[in-house]
Amino acid sequence: MNREIKAIIFDLDGVLCFTDKYHYQAWKALADELGIYFDEKINNRLRGVSRKDSLEIILERSDKQYTQEEKEQFTEKKNALYRQLLHDMSPKDASEEVRRTLLELKQRGYKLAIGSSSKNTQFIINQIDIASYFDAVADGNDITYSKPDPEVFLKAAAKLGISPEQCAVVEDADAGIKAAKAGDMLAFALGGDAQYSDIKDVELTDFADLLNYL
Ligand code: B16
Ligand code: MG
């Protein structure tokens, strides 16, 4: 790597913790109610995608046209159920490997941030008790454009006061790798569909593998 990295920006869902099963349950309940087919494969397409855009992907399987107001009701309903399910999360949902690695990176002098599309980021951070590792958080509430737009990562970099080319991003979603590269950042792919990206810089074997590159 021929650039000096000063900060690392972590995606939340799929990297620091896993909320996809809760997203799945909540979207499935809504889809069932609307009589729309939905499965785990379609759910995989929602990784890193905003709530609004996720609904559009689900509605691809519907013959009906819904108004903007109806769509807003659907996303609100899904989110209410999703937040109820998030109460099941606890500090155990951030693994020892994740905690150990974050601590080591901090000790090595890196600034750490979260860059997530989720508007529930703060709630999840509190549930799994990881706030103390991070110097900044940028999330779905800070942005107009969702990944693959780089906005959320650029916001995180600005909050840290570090220039984008000195930031690395860790992502599980292809949309997140695209966002990192569009923001001129180094992109680490960790699982998900990020690992198949043609534009990722490094593919990680696991979370702690980061320590071999930084
Ligand atoms: P919310 P990330 C993303 O989080 C999820 O991967 C994606 O499935 C979800 O639709 C999106 O957040 C929005 O979440 O409904 O809570 O605002 O991977 O960017 O941390
Ligand atoms: Mg993710």
PDB file of N, CA, C and O and ligand atoms in Angstrom, residues 11-15 47-48 147 171-173, ligand 2:
ATOM      1  N   ASP A  11     -17.965  -0.006   8.250  1.00  0.00           N
ATOM      2  CA  ASP A  11     -19.386  -0.217   8.036  1.00  0.00           C
ATOM      3  C   ASP A  11     -19.907  -0.915   9.306  1.00  0.00           C
ATOM      4  O   ASP A  11     -19.147  -1.576  10.010  1.00  0.00           O
ATOM      5  N   LEU A  12     -21.179  -0.755   9.598  1.00  0.00           N
ATOM      6  CA  LEU A  12     -21.711  -1.353  10.839  1.00  0.00           C
ATOM      7  C   LEU A  12     -22.281  -2.746  10.576  1.00  0.00           C
ATOM      8  O   LEU A  12     -21.694  -3.755  10.956  1.00  0.00           O
ATOM      9  N   ASP A  13     -23.421  -2.791   9.877  1.00  0.00           N
ATOM     10  CA  ASP A  13     -24.099  -4.065   9.646  1.00  0.00           C
ATOM     11  C   ASP A  13     -23.304  -4.934   8.673  1.00  0.00           C
ATOM     12  O   ASP A  13     -23.045  -4.528   7.543  1.00  0.00           O
ATOM     13  N   GLY A  14     -22.876  -6.099   9.124  1.00  0.00           N
ATOM     14  CA  GLY A  14     -22.116  -7.016   8.270  1.00  0.00           C
ATOM     15  C   GLY A  14     -20.620  -6.941   8.514  1.00  0.00           C
ATOM     16  O   GLY A  14     -19.865  -7.758   7.990  1.00  0.00           O
ATOM     17  N   VAL A  15     -20.171  -5.925   9.285  1.00  0.00           N
ATOM     18  CA  VAL A  15     -18.744  -5.786   9.580  1.00  0.00           C
ATOM     19  C   VAL A  15     -18.519  -5.805  11.096  1.00  0.00           C
ATOM     20  O   VAL A  15     -17.812  -6.656  11.625  1.00  0.00           O
ATOM     21  N   ARG A  47     -28.286  -5.385   1.543  1.00  0.00           N
ATOM     22  CA  ARG A  47     -27.117  -5.031   2.366  1.00  0.00           C
ATOM     23  C   ARG A  47     -26.539  -3.680   1.950  1.00  0.00           C
ATOM     24  O   ARG A  47     -26.239  -3.487   0.772  1.00  0.00           O
ATOM     25  N   GLY A  48     -26.397  -2.801   2.915  1.00  0.00           N
ATOM     26  CA  GLY A  48     -25.790  -1.493   2.656  1.00  0.00           C
ATOM     27  C   GLY A  48     -26.696  -0.517   1.927  1.00  0.00           C
ATOM     28  O   GLY A  48     -26.342   0.642   1.713  1.00  0.00           O
ATOM     29  N   LYS A 147     -24.988   4.813   0.007  1.00  0.00           N
ATOM     30  CA  LYS A 147     -23.995   4.027  -0.735  1.00  0.00           C
ATOM     31  C   LYS A 147     -24.687   3.448  -1.979  1.00  0.00           C
ATOM     32  O   LYS A 147     -25.839   3.051  -1.871  1.00  0.00           O
ATOM     33  N   GLU A 171     -15.751  -2.885   4.489  1.00  0.00           N
ATOM     34  CA  GLU A 171     -17.128  -3.058   4.002  1.00  0.00           C
ATOM     35  C   GLU A 171     -17.473  -4.505   3.674  1.00  0.00           C
ATOM     36  O   GLU A 171     -16.620  -5.262   3.214  1.00  0.00           O
ATOM     37  N   ASP A 172     -18.744  -4.871   3.862  1.00  0.00           N
ATOM     38  CA  ASP A 172     -19.209  -6.205   3.446  1.00  0.00           C
ATOM     39  C   ASP A 172     -20.066  -6.120   2.179  1.00  0.00           C
ATOM     40  O   ASP A 172     -20.402  -7.155   1.603  1.00  0.00           O
ATOM     41  N   ALA A 173     -20.448  -4.900   1.779  1.00  0.00           N
ATOM     42  CA  ALA A 173     -21.370  -4.760   0.637  1.00  0.00           C
ATOM     43  C   ALA A 173     -20.654  -4.175  -0.585  1.00  0.00           C
ATOM     44  O   ALA A 173     -19.799  -3.289  -0.445  1.00  0.00           O
TER      45      ALA A 173
HETATM   46 MG    MG B   2     -22.886  -3.511   5.656  1.00  0.00          MG
END
